[in-house]
Coordinates of C-alpha atoms in Angstrom, one line a residue:
M146 CA 122.7 -88.0 66.3
L147 CA 122.4 -86.6 62.7
S148 CA 120.5 -83.4 61.9
T149 CA 117.5 -83.7 59.7
Q150 CA 119.2 -82.1 56.8
D151 CA 122.3 -84.4 57.1
L152 CA 120.2 -87.5 57.4
I153 CA 118.2 -86.5 54.3
I154 CA 121.4 -86.2 52.3
T155 CA 122.6 -89.5 53.6
L156 CA 119.3 -91.2 52.7
A157 CA 119.2 -89.7 49.3
T158 CA 122.8 -90.9 48.6
D159 CA 122.3 -94.4 50.0
L160 CA 119.0 -95.1 48.4
A161 CA 120.2 -93.8 45.0
S162 CA 123.4 -95.9 45.1
K163 CA 122.4 -99.2 46.7
H164 CA 119.5 -101.3 48.0
V165 CA 118.9 -100.4 51.7
P166 CA 116.8 -103.0 53.5
I167 CA 113.7 -101.5 55.2
P168 CA 114.9 -102.5 58.7
A169 CA 118.2 -100.7 58.1
L170 CA 116.3 -97.7 56.7
I171 CA 114.1 -97.5 59.8
K172 CA 117.2 -97.7 62.0
L173 CA 118.8 -94.9 60.1
I174 CA 115.8 -92.7 60.2
D175 CA 115.3 -93.3 63.9
S176 CA 118.8 -92.1 64.5
A177 CA 117.8 -88.6 63.6
E178 CA 116.7 -86.0 66.2
K179 CA 113.3 -85.8 64.6
P180 CA 112.5 -89.0 62.6
D181 CA 109.0 -87.9 61.5
E182 CA 110.4 -84.7 60.2
V183 CA 113.0 -86.6 58.1
V184 CA 110.3 -88.8 56.6
S185 CA 108.0 -85.9 55.9
E186 CA 110.7 -83.9 54.1
F187 CA 112.2 -86.9 52.2
D188 CA 108.7 -87.9 51.2
E189 CA 108.6 -84.7 49.1
V190 CA 111.6 -85.7 47.1
G191 CA 110.8 -87.2 43.7
D192 CA 107.7 -89.4 43.8
G193 CA 107.9 -89.9 47.6
L194 CA 109.1 -92.7 49.9
V195 CA 106.2 -95.1 49.5
H196 CA 106.5 -95.0 45.7
L197 CA 110.2 -95.6 46.1
L198 CA 109.7 -98.7 48.3
L199 CA 106.9 -100.0 46.1
S200 CA 109.1 -99.7 43.0
R201 CA 111.8 -101.9 44.4
V202 CA 111.7 -105.5 43.1
N203 CA 110.7 -108.2 45.5
E204 CA 110.3 -105.9 48.4
D205 CA 108.8 -107.7 51.3
E206 CA 105.2 -106.6 51.8
D207 CA 105.3 -107.1 55.6
E208 CA 108.4 -104.9 55.9
I209 CA 106.6 -102.2 53.8
I210 CA 103.6 -102.5 56.2
T211 CA 106.0 -102.0 59.2
F212 CA 107.4 -98.9 57.6
V213 CA 104.0 -97.4 56.7
K214 CA 102.6 -98.1 60.2
K215 CA 105.6 -96.4 61.9
Y216 CA 105.6 -93.3 59.8
S217 CA 102.1 -93.0 58.4
A218 CA 101.5 -89.5 59.8
S219 CA 104.4 -88.2 57.7
L220 CA 103.5 -90.0 54.5
D221 CA 101.4 -88.6 51.6
L222 CA 100.0 -91.5 49.6
N223 CA 98.4 -89.0 47.1
R224 CA 101.7 -88.0 45.5
Q225 CA 101.5 -88.8 41.8
T226 CA 104.1 -90.1 39.4
E227 CA 104.5 -88.8 35.9
T228 CA 101.8 -91.3 34.8
G229 CA 99.4 -89.9 37.4
E230 CA 99.6 -92.9 39.7
T231 CA 99.3 -92.5 43.4
A232 CA 100.8 -94.9 45.9
L233 CA 97.3 -96.4 46.2
H234 CA 97.3 -97.1 42.4
V235 CA 100.5 -99.0 42.7
I236 CA 99.4 -100.9 45.8
A237 CA 96.2 -102.0 43.9
K238 CA 98.1 -102.8 40.7
K239 CA 100.7 -104.9 42.6
D240 CA 97.7 -106.6 44.4
L241 CA 99.2 -106.2 47.8
A242 CA 96.2 -107.3 49.7
K243 CA 97.5 -106.9 53.3
L244 CA 98.9 -103.4 52.6
S245 CA 95.6 -102.5 50.8
A246 CA 93.6 -103.6 53.8
L247 CA 95.8 -101.6 56.2
V248 CA 95.6 -98.4 54.1
L249 CA 91.9 -98.6 53.4
S250 CA 90.9 -99.5 57.0
G251 CA 91.1 -96.0 58.2
E252 CA 93.2 -97.3 61.1
L253 CA 96.2 -95.0 60.2
Q254 CA 96.4 -91.3 60.0
F255 CA 98.3 -90.2 56.9
A256 CA 99.7 -86.7 56.0
S257 CA 96.6 -86.5 53.7
K258 CA 93.7 -88.9 53.4
P259 CA 94.3 -91.4 50.6
N260 CA 92.2 -90.4 47.6
L261 CA 90.1 -93.3 46.4
Y262 CA 89.0 -91.3 43.4
A263 CA 92.3 -90.1 42.0
K264 CA 92.8 -91.0 38.4
N265 CA 95.9 -91.8 36.5
E266 CA 96.7 -90.7 32.9
S267 CA 94.4 -93.4 31.6
G268 CA 91.5 -92.2 33.7
K269 CA 91.5 -95.1 36.1
T270 CA 91.0 -95.1 39.9
P271 CA 93.0 -97.4 42.2
A272 CA 89.9 -99.7 42.5
E273 CA 89.8 -100.1 38.7
M274 CA 93.4 -101.4 38.8
A275 CA 93.0 -103.8 41.7
G276 CA 94.2 -107.3 41.3
V277 CA 92.4 -110.6 42.2
L278 CA 93.3 -110.5 45.9
S279 CA 92.3 -107.0 46.6
K280 CA 89.6 -106.3 44.1
D281 CA 86.7 -107.2 46.4
L282 CA 88.1 -105.1 49.2
F283 CA 88.4 -102.0 47.0
K284 CA 84.9 -102.5 45.7
E285 CA 83.5 -102.7 49.3
V286 CA 85.4 -99.6 50.4
M287 CA 84.3 -97.6 47.4
Q288 CA 80.7 -98.6 47.9
D289 CA 80.8 -97.7 51.6
D290 CA 82.4 -94.3 50.8
F291 CA 79.7 -93.7 48.1
I292 CA 76.9 -94.4 50.6
D293 CA 78.5 -92.1 53.2
R294 CA 78.4 -89.2 50.7
V295 CA 74.6 -89.3 50.3
V296 CA 72.0 -87.8 52.7
L297 CA 68.4 -88.2 51.8
V298 CA 66.0 -85.2 51.9
T299 CA 62.2 -85.0 51.8
S300 CA 60.1 -81.9 52.1
F301 CA 56.4 -81.1 52.4
A302 CA 55.0 -78.8 49.7
T303 CA 52.8 -76.1 51.3
D304 CA 50.0 -76.2 48.7
S305 CA 49.8 -80.0 48.8
V306 CA 49.6 -80.2 52.6
F307 CA 47.2 -77.3 52.8
S308 CA 44.8 -78.9 50.3
Y309 CA 44.8 -82.0 52.5
L310 CA 44.1 -80.0 55.6
M311 CA 41.2 -78.2 53.9
D312 CA 39.7 -81.5 52.9
N313 CA 40.4 -83.7 55.9
E314 CA 41.7 -81.6 58.9
Y315 CA 39.6 -78.5 58.6
A316 CA 39.9 -77.7 62.3
T317 CA 43.7 -77.4 61.9
V318 CA 43.4 -74.6 59.3
V319 CA 44.6 -71.2 60.6
W320 CA 42.6 -68.1 59.5
T321 CA 43.7 -64.6 59.1
E322 CA 42.0 -61.6 60.7
S323 CA 40.4 -60.9 57.4
G324 CA 38.8 -64.3 57.3
D325 CA 41.1 -65.9 54.8
P326 CA 42.8 -69.2 55.3
D327 CA 46.6 -68.9 56.0
A328 CA 48.3 -71.7 54.2
R329 CA 51.7 -71.2 55.7
A330 CA 50.6 -71.0 59.3
S331 CA 48.2 -73.9 58.8
V332 CA 51.0 -76.2 57.5
I333 CA 53.4 -75.2 60.3
K334 CA 50.7 -75.9 62.9
A335 CA 49.9 -79.2 61.3
I336 CA 53.5 -80.4 61.3
A337 CA 54.0 -79.2 64.8
E338 CA 50.8 -80.6 66.3
K339 CA 49.6 -83.5 64.2
S340 CA 51.3 -86.9 63.8
G341 CA 50.1 -87.6 60.2
L342 CA 53.3 -86.4 58.4
I343 CA 55.8 -87.1 61.1
A344 CA 54.7 -89.5 63.9
D345 CA 55.4 -88.9 67.5
D346 CA 58.3 -91.3 67.4
G347 CA 59.8 -89.6 64.4
T348 CA 58.5 -92.0 61.8
V349 CA 57.8 -90.8 58.2
G350 CA 55.2 -92.8 56.4
K351 CA 53.8 -94.6 59.4
H352 CA 50.6 -95.4 57.5
L353 CA 52.7 -97.6 55.2
N354 CA 53.0 -100.4 57.7
F355 CA 51.7 -103.2 55.5
A356 CA 51.3 -105.9 58.1
E357 CA 49.3 -103.6 60.5
T358 CA 46.8 -102.5 57.9
L359 CA 46.4 -105.7 55.9
Y360 CA 42.9 -106.5 57.2
D361 CA 41.7 -102.9 57.5
K362 CA 39.3 -101.3 55.1
S363 CA 42.2 -99.6 53.3
F364 CA 44.5 -100.1 50.4
V365 CA 48.1 -98.8 49.8
D366 CA 48.8 -98.2 46.2
R367 CA 51.7 -95.8 46.8
P368 CA 53.8 -97.9 49.2
H369 CA 56.8 -95.6 49.6
S370 CA 57.9 -92.1 50.6
H371 CA 60.0 -90.1 48.1
W372 CA 63.4 -88.5 48.8
T373 CA 66.2 -86.7 46.9
W374 CA 69.9 -86.8 47.3
N375 CA 71.7 -83.9 49.1
H376 CA 69.3 -81.3 47.7
L377 CA 65.7 -80.0 47.9
C378 CA 63.5 -81.4 45.2
H379 CA 63.0 -79.1 42.2
P380 CA 59.7 -78.5 40.5
N381 CA 58.3 -80.7 37.8
I382 CA 54.9 -81.4 36.2
G383 CA 53.9 -83.3 39.3
G384 CA 54.3 -80.3 41.7
A385 CA 56.5 -77.6 43.2
W386 CA 58.5 -77.6 46.4
E387 CA 60.1 -74.2 46.2
D388 CA 57.7 -72.8 48.7
A389 CA 58.1 -75.7 51.1
L390 CA 58.8 -74.7 54.7
I391 CA 59.8 -78.0 56.3
A392 CA 62.5 -80.5 55.2
V393 CA 63.7 -83.7 56.7
I394 CA 67.3 -84.9 56.3
D395 CA 68.7 -88.4 57.2
P396 CA 71.9 -90.1 55.9
L397 CA 71.4 -93.0 53.4
T398 CA 73.2 -95.2 55.9
S399 CA 70.2 -95.1 58.3
F400 CA 67.7 -96.3 55.7
Q401 CA 66.3 -99.8 55.1
N402 CA 64.0 -100.8 52.3
V403 CA 65.5 -98.6 49.6
E404 CA 63.6 -99.6 46.5
G405 CA 64.3 -96.9 43.9
I406 CA 67.7 -95.3 44.0
V407 CA 68.2 -92.2 41.8
P408 CA 69.3 -88.7 42.9
Y409 CA 66.1 -87.1 41.8
D410 CA 63.7 -89.6 43.3
T411 CA 64.7 -92.3 45.8
T412 CA 61.8 -94.4 47.1
I413 CA 61.7 -95.9 50.6
M414 CA 59.3 -98.8 51.0
G415 CA 57.1 -98.7 54.0
P416 CA 57.6 -96.5 57.1
H417 CA 61.0 -95.0 58.0
R418 CA 61.8 -94.0 61.6
L419 CA 64.2 -91.1 61.5
S420 CA 67.6 -91.9 63.0
G421 CA 69.6 -90.1 65.7
Q422 CA 71.6 -88.4 62.9
S423 CA 68.4 -86.9 61.3
I424 CA 67.4 -83.3 61.2
I425 CA 64.0 -81.8 60.9
L426 CA 64.3 -78.2 59.5
V427 CA 61.3 -76.0 60.4
P428 CA 60.7 -72.3 60.8
N429 CA 61.7 -70.9 64.1
D430 CA 58.1 -70.4 65.2
A431 CA 57.4 -74.1 65.0
V432 CA 60.4 -75.4 67.0
A433 CA 58.9 -75.2 70.4
A434 CA 55.6 -77.0 69.6
L435 CA 57.4 -79.7 67.5
T436 CA 60.0 -80.2 70.2
K437 CA 57.3 -80.7 72.8
R438 CA 55.5 -83.3 70.6
L439 CA 58.4 -85.2 69.3
K440 CA 61.1 -84.9 72.0
E441 CA 59.4 -84.2 75.3
E442 CA 56.3 -86.3 74.8
G443 CA 57.5 -88.4 71.9
S444 CA 60.6 -90.5 71.2
F445 CA 62.1 -88.8 68.1
L446 CA 65.9 -89.5 68.1
G447 CA 67.2 -86.7 65.9
T448 CA 67.5 -82.9 66.0
I449 CA 64.9 -80.2 65.4
Q450 CA 66.6 -77.2 63.9
G451 CA 64.9 -73.9 63.3
Y452 CA 65.6 -71.3 60.6
D453 CA 64.2 -67.9 59.7
P454 CA 62.3 -68.0 56.4
S455 CA 62.5 -64.2 56.2
V456 CA 66.3 -64.4 56.1
M457 CA 67.0 -67.6 54.2
T458 CA 65.2 -70.0 51.9
L459 CA 64.7 -73.6 52.8
R460 CA 67.3 -74.4 50.2
Q461 CA 69.8 -72.2 52.0
A462 CA 68.9 -73.6 55.4
L463 CA 69.4 -77.1 54.0
E464 CA 72.8 -76.2 52.5
K465 CA 73.9 -74.8 55.9
A466 CA 72.7 -77.9 57.8
M467 CA 74.4 -80.3 55.4
K468 CA 77.7 -78.4 55.6
T469 CA 77.5 -78.3 59.4
H470 CA 76.2 -81.7 60.3
Y471 CA 77.2 -83.9 57.3
P472 CA 80.6 -82.7 56.3
K473 CA 81.3 -85.9 54.3
A474 CA 78.2 -85.4 52.2
A475 CA 78.9 -84.6 48.5
T476 CA 77.6 -81.5 46.7
L477 CA 75.6 -82.5 43.6
F478 CA 76.8 -80.5 40.7
N479 CA 75.7 -79.8 37.1
H480 CA 77.9 -78.0 34.7
K481 CA 75.1 -75.6 33.8
A482 CA 73.4 -75.2 37.1
G483 CA 76.3 -75.5 39.5
N484 CA 75.4 -76.6 43.0
V485 CA 71.9 -78.0 42.2
N486 CA 70.6 -77.5 45.8
L487 CA 71.2 -73.8 45.6
T488 CA 69.8 -73.4 42.1
K489 CA 66.2 -72.3 41.9
I490 CA 64.5 -73.5 38.7
T491 CA 61.3 -72.5 37.0
K492 CA 59.6 -74.0 34.0
S493 CA 61.0 -71.2 31.8
T494 CA 64.6 -71.5 33.0
A495 CA 64.8 -75.3 33.2
G496 CA 66.4 -75.8 29.7
Y497 CA 69.1 -73.2 30.4
F498 CA 70.1 -75.2 33.5
G499 CA 70.1 -78.6 31.7
Y500 CA 67.0 -79.6 33.6
D501 CA 64.1 -81.7 32.2
F502 CA 61.0 -80.1 33.7
S503 CA 58.7 -82.8 32.6
Y504 CA 60.6 -85.6 34.4
G505 CA 62.3 -83.5 37.1
L506 CA 65.9 -84.4 36.5
F507 CA 69.2 -82.9 35.3
D508 CA 70.9 -84.1 32.1
E509 CA 74.1 -84.9 34.0
L510 CA 75.2 -84.9 37.7
F511 CA 78.6 -85.0 39.4
M512 CA 79.5 -85.5 43.1
Q513 CA 81.9 -82.9 44.4
F514 CA 83.9 -83.5 47.6
E515 CA 87.4 -83.1 48.9
G516 CA 88.6 -81.7 45.6
N517 CA 87.1 -84.5 43.5
N518 CA 84.6 -84.0 40.7
V519 CA 83.1 -87.5 40.3
P520 CA 80.7 -88.3 37.4
L521 CA 77.6 -89.7 39.0
M522 CA 74.7 -90.1 36.4
R523 CA 73.5 -89.0 33.0
G524 CA 69.8 -88.7 32.1
R525 CA 67.1 -90.8 33.7
A526 CA 69.1 -94.0 34.4
T527 CA 72.6 -94.1 33.1
I528 CA 74.9 -94.5 36.0
S529 CA 78.5 -93.3 35.7
L530 CA 80.0 -94.2 39.1
P531 CA 80.8 -97.9 39.6
A532 CA 80.1 -97.9 43.3
Y533 CA 76.7 -96.4 42.7
R534 CA 76.1 -99.0 40.0
E535 CA 77.0 -101.8 42.4
Y536 CA 74.7 -100.4 45.1
S537 CA 71.8 -100.2 42.6
Q538 CA 71.8 -103.9 41.8
D539 CA 68.4 -105.4 42.3
R540 CA 66.9 -102.0 42.9
H541 CA 64.9 -99.8 40.6
V542 CA 66.9 -97.2 38.7
G543 CA 64.9 -94.6 36.8
L544 CA 61.6 -92.7 36.9
H545 CA 59.2 -93.9 39.6
S546 CA 56.6 -94.3 36.8
G547 CA 58.7 -97.2 35.5
S548 CA 58.9 -99.0 38.8
V549 CA 57.0 -102.3 39.4
S550 CA 55.5 -100.8 42.6
D551 CA 53.9 -97.9 40.6
I552 CA 50.4 -99.4 40.5
E553 CA 48.2 -96.4 41.1
K554 CA 46.9 -96.3 37.5
N555 CA 46.6 -100.0 37.0
T556 CA 43.0 -100.3 35.9
I557 CA 42.5 -103.9 37.2
L558 CA 44.0 -103.1 40.6
L559 CA 41.8 -100.1 40.9
H560 CA 38.9 -102.5 41.3
L561 CA 40.9 -104.2 44.1
K562 CA 41.5 -100.8 45.8
E563 CA 37.8 -100.0 45.7
V564 CA 36.6 -103.2 47.1
S565 CA 39.3 -103.2 49.8
I566 CA 38.2 -99.8 51.0
K567 CA 34.5 -100.4 50.6
P568 CA 33.7 -104.1 50.9
E569 CA 30.0 -103.3 50.7
K570 CA 30.6 -102.8 46.9
L571 CA 31.6 -106.5 46.6
S572 CA 28.6 -107.4 44.4
E573 CA 29.7 -104.9 41.8
K574 CA 33.3 -106.3 41.6
I575 CA 32.4 -110.0 41.4
P576 CA 33.5 -110.1 37.7
Y577 CA 37.0 -109.1 38.8
L578 CA 37.3 -111.6 41.7
I579 CA 37.7 -115.4 41.5
G580 CA 35.2 -116.2 44.2
K581 CA 33.3 -119.6 44.4
E582 CA 31.9 -119.9 41.0
G583 CA 31.2 -118.3 37.6
N584 CA 33.1 -118.0 34.3
K585 CA 35.8 -115.4 34.5
E586 CA 38.1 -113.6 32.1
I587 CA 41.5 -114.6 33.6
S588 CA 43.3 -111.5 32.4
K589 CA 40.9 -109.2 34.2
L590 CA 41.1 -110.9 37.6
C591 CA 42.5 -108.8 40.5
T592 CA 44.3 -111.7 42.0
V593 CA 45.9 -112.7 38.7
E594 CA 47.1 -109.2 38.2
A595 CA 48.3 -108.9 41.8
Y596 CA 50.3 -112.1 41.3
K597 CA 52.0 -110.8 38.2
V598 CA 53.1 -107.7 40.2
Y599 CA 54.1 -110.0 43.1
K600 CA 56.4 -111.9 40.9
K601 CA 58.0 -108.8 39.4
L602 CA 58.5 -107.2 42.9
H603 CA 60.4 -110.4 43.9
Q604 CA 63.0 -109.6 41.2
Y605 CA 64.1 -106.7 43.5
S606 CA 66.4 -107.5 46.4
E607 CA 64.6 -108.4 49.6
E608 CA 66.5 -105.5 51.2
T609 CA 64.3 -103.1 49.2
G610 CA 61.2 -104.0 51.2
A611 CA 59.5 -104.9 47.8
H612 CA 58.9 -108.5 49.0
D613 CA 56.8 -107.2 51.9
Y614 CA 54.7 -105.1 49.7
A615 CA 54.4 -107.9 47.2
E616 CA 52.9 -110.1 50.0
Y617 CA 50.6 -107.3 51.1
L618 CA 49.3 -106.7 47.6
L619 CA 48.6 -110.4 46.9
K620 CA 47.0 -111.0 50.3
K621 CA 44.7 -108.0 49.7
A622 CA 43.6 -109.7 46.5
I623 CA 43.1 -113.1 48.3
I624 CA 41.1 -111.4 51.0
A625 CA 38.8 -110.0 48.3
D626 CA 38.5 -113.4 46.8
F627 CA 37.4 -115.0 50.2
R628 CA 34.9 -112.2 50.6
A629 CA 33.5 -113.0 47.2
Y630 CA 33.5 -116.7 47.9
H631 CA 31.5 -116.1 51.1
Y632 CA 29.1 -113.7 49.3
Q633 CA 28.4 -116.4 46.7
V634 CA 27.8 -119.0 49.4
D635 CA 25.0 -116.8 50.8
A636 CA 24.7 -113.1 50.1
K637 CA 22.5 -112.7 53.1
E638 CA 25.1 -113.9 55.6
P639 CA 27.1 -111.3 57.6
A640 CA 30.5 -110.5 56.1
L641 CA 33.5 -112.3 57.2
D642 CA 35.4 -110.5 60.1
S643 CA 39.1 -109.8 60.0
I644 CA 39.9 -112.7 62.4
K645 CA 38.3 -115.3 60.1
L646 CA 39.9 -113.6 57.0
K647 CA 43.3 -113.8 58.6
Q648 CA 42.9 -117.4 59.5
M649 CA 41.8 -118.2 55.9
V650 CA 44.7 -116.3 54.3
D651 CA 47.3 -117.8 56.6
E652 CA 46.0 -121.3 56.1
S653 CA 45.8 -121.1 52.3
F654 CA 48.4 -118.7 51.1
E655 CA 51.1 -121.1 50.0
G656 CA 48.5 -123.3 48.2
L657 CA 46.9 -120.3 46.5
V658 CA 50.3 -119.0 45.3
A659 CA 51.1 -122.4 43.8
A660 CA 47.7 -122.4 42.0
L661 CA 48.3 -118.8 40.7
E662 CA 51.7 -119.9 39.3
K663 CA 50.0 -122.6 37.3
I664 CA 47.3 -120.1 36.1
T665 CA 49.7 -117.4 35.0
R666 CA 52.5 -119.6 33.7
H667 CA 50.8 -122.7 32.3
G668 CA 47.4 -121.4 31.5
A669 CA 45.6 -123.6 34.0
D670 CA 41.9 -122.8 34.9
L671 CA 40.6 -121.7 38.3
T672 CA 39.7 -125.2 39.5
E673 CA 42.7 -125.8 41.8
Y674 CA 42.6 -122.2 43.2
R675 CA 38.9 -122.5 44.0
A676 CA 39.3 -126.0 45.5
T677 CA 42.0 -124.6 47.9
M678 CA 39.6 -121.8 48.8
A679 CA 36.7 -124.2 49.4
E680 CA 38.8 -126.5 51.6
T681 CA 40.1 -123.5 53.7
Y682 CA 36.7 -121.8 53.9
T683 CA 35.0 -125.0 55.2
K684 CA 37.9 -125.8 57.6
I685 CA 37.9 -122.3 59.2
L686 CA 34.1 -122.0 59.4
T687 CA 33.5 -125.5 60.8
P688 CA 33.6 -125.4 64.6
P689 CA 35.9 -127.9 66.4
K690 CA 34.4 -131.2 67.4
S691 CA 34.4 -130.2 71.0
T692 CA 31.6 -127.8 70.3
I693 CA 29.5 -130.0 68.1
V694 CA 26.2 -131.4 69.5
K695 CA 25.5 -135.0 70.1
E696 CA 22.9 -136.8 67.9
G697 CA 24.1 -135.1 64.7
V698 CA 22.7 -131.6 65.4
K699 CA 24.6 -128.3 65.9
F700 CA 23.9 -124.6 65.9
S701 CA 24.5 -122.8 62.6
I702 CA 27.5 -120.5 62.6
W703 CA 25.2 -117.6 61.7
T704 CA 21.9 -118.4 63.4
E705 CA 20.6 -120.3 66.4
E706 CA 18.6 -122.7 64.3
P707 CA 19.9 -126.3 64.5
V708 CA 21.1 -127.9 61.3
Q709 CA 22.1 -131.4 60.3
L710 CA 25.8 -132.3 60.5
P711 CA 27.6 -133.4 57.3
A712 CA 27.6 -137.2 57.1
Q713 CA 31.4 -137.5 57.1
L714 CA 31.7 -135.3 60.2
Q715 CA 28.9 -137.3 61.9
R716 CA 30.9 -140.5 61.3
E717 CA 34.1 -139.0 62.7
L718 CA 32.2 -137.8 65.7
E719 CA 30.8 -141.3 66.4
H720 CA 34.2 -142.9 65.9
D721 CA 35.8 -140.5 68.4
Q722 CA 33.0 -141.3 70.9
S723 CA 33.4 -145.1 70.6
A724 CA 37.2 -144.7 71.0
N725 CA 36.7 -142.7 74.2
P726 CA 33.7 -144.2 76.0
K727 CA 34.4 -142.4 79.2
Q728 CA 34.0 -139.0 77.6
T729 CA 31.1 -137.2 79.2
V730 CA 28.7 -134.7 78.0
E731 CA 27.3 -131.9 80.0
E732 CA 23.6 -131.1 79.7
Q733 CA 23.0 -127.6 78.6
P734 CA 19.6 -126.1 79.1
S735 CA 18.2 -125.2 75.8
S736 CA 14.9 -124.9 74.1
Q737 CA 16.3 -127.3 71.5
D738 CA 17.6 -129.7 74.2
V739 CA 21.1 -129.5 72.7
Q740 CA 24.0 -131.3 74.3
V741 CA 27.5 -129.9 73.9
F742 CA 30.9 -131.6 74.6
V743 CA 33.1 -129.8 77.1

């Protein structure tokens, strides 16, 4: 049995002078006292063993796979040639699909983890050199790796939460001995005891459940929560979070309904239930109460972690939590600001750090991890990283104010918001609702405007949750139209209840959408839309024949005064009776001597 040193000399001589088949190479290496040590030391010679095998013409891919599998722990695929190529570059360039799949699977433990982001002298990564057979695999692996590098962070600004408490939850406000409100203590108490910001099951934005609130007297015009990547939000003209005491962290992999995807403002459509990997960072004096509500009495899956605000800032607590619990997460870096999470920015220092205070974003961002410095983004919406660009497809990239879902200041939909929250103001909003009758200015109708937004939201991927909000918004407008229709039939009648409204919307939605398409695309009038509403309205509010009285008389839906049946309905009733002569009627005592089918 040869010593390690003797075998290395033999290997070097044989491989330099002749083609040694891989099976013979394996046999020779295994004859050593310590085969792995031989591979490890020989791999440091020249460009390394894998480069050597890959450079040989017509080498069998399956035999290379056998070699790599056997000695992976001793092989370093990150060794670079003079042109900067790693073994992964060569594997990608040669389009060795099976070997690519093995190396990228994570199944093998190498001497060092293969670097997906290594660049050759031309500035290209292995993924950018991949051939036809392995291109999609590299793209998928790169995107998965990118997603694994991102954790989303949201925080609750003390002044914002405190203002809400003063206006809506006055009993929660904590007062000092001198009689002044204590904003810090009030916010901590509210987070710990109240379910408004974080629900008992660990859901953020629970009020954004569109289906559950569709028929309520409410209106959602900000349908998402806002998160940043791997850092605490910096101040901008919209507010400041530097004094925030509580932050929530959850990996991007745990989120559904990601609509907007930028590091400075990622928007999550609808509610998000925090995952088992999530962390809620709170001051130490809030841990016990929050643990009781969310863990002992609730069903929160993640971790509640305390910190001492007198010792560290929330930024520092967040940095520590990310390093400890999310070791794969990247550090967001700017050449002027450094680690952006640890950089405190004010309006006066923003320019020095390359930060646009008006819009709340850095001029350029990089992701730093495992020795890599990967360009991520420039400005508001210029993506530098291909995997990020791929993930962003059919999502919103840029400022939230440019998103289709940003409808808070839409003047037409503000009318819809008002009438949805306060249906009693219906009469004031008739000009903006289609209703039963009346000349309308099409461009100012709530339903027409809602349909335009509906169509644009459908340009986003269904995975963003935008389609759910689109349906919610359009149905809210249709609900308002049915209320207007009913009001125009008889303003003195009681308003339609939620059950009837739901029946009407469910029955007519597809037909009304088709009519709206003709109105917005082809300039059609309101005739078809109103005809569909009329048919649905009559159908839902007409009792089934089993409750209709004999002799052409029935009770009114709204009063106990008998009224005459429509002629067509009377004929249908008489036809049904003649076809079923054995059908009986039960006499019902009544001052009007009414008979009802049972």
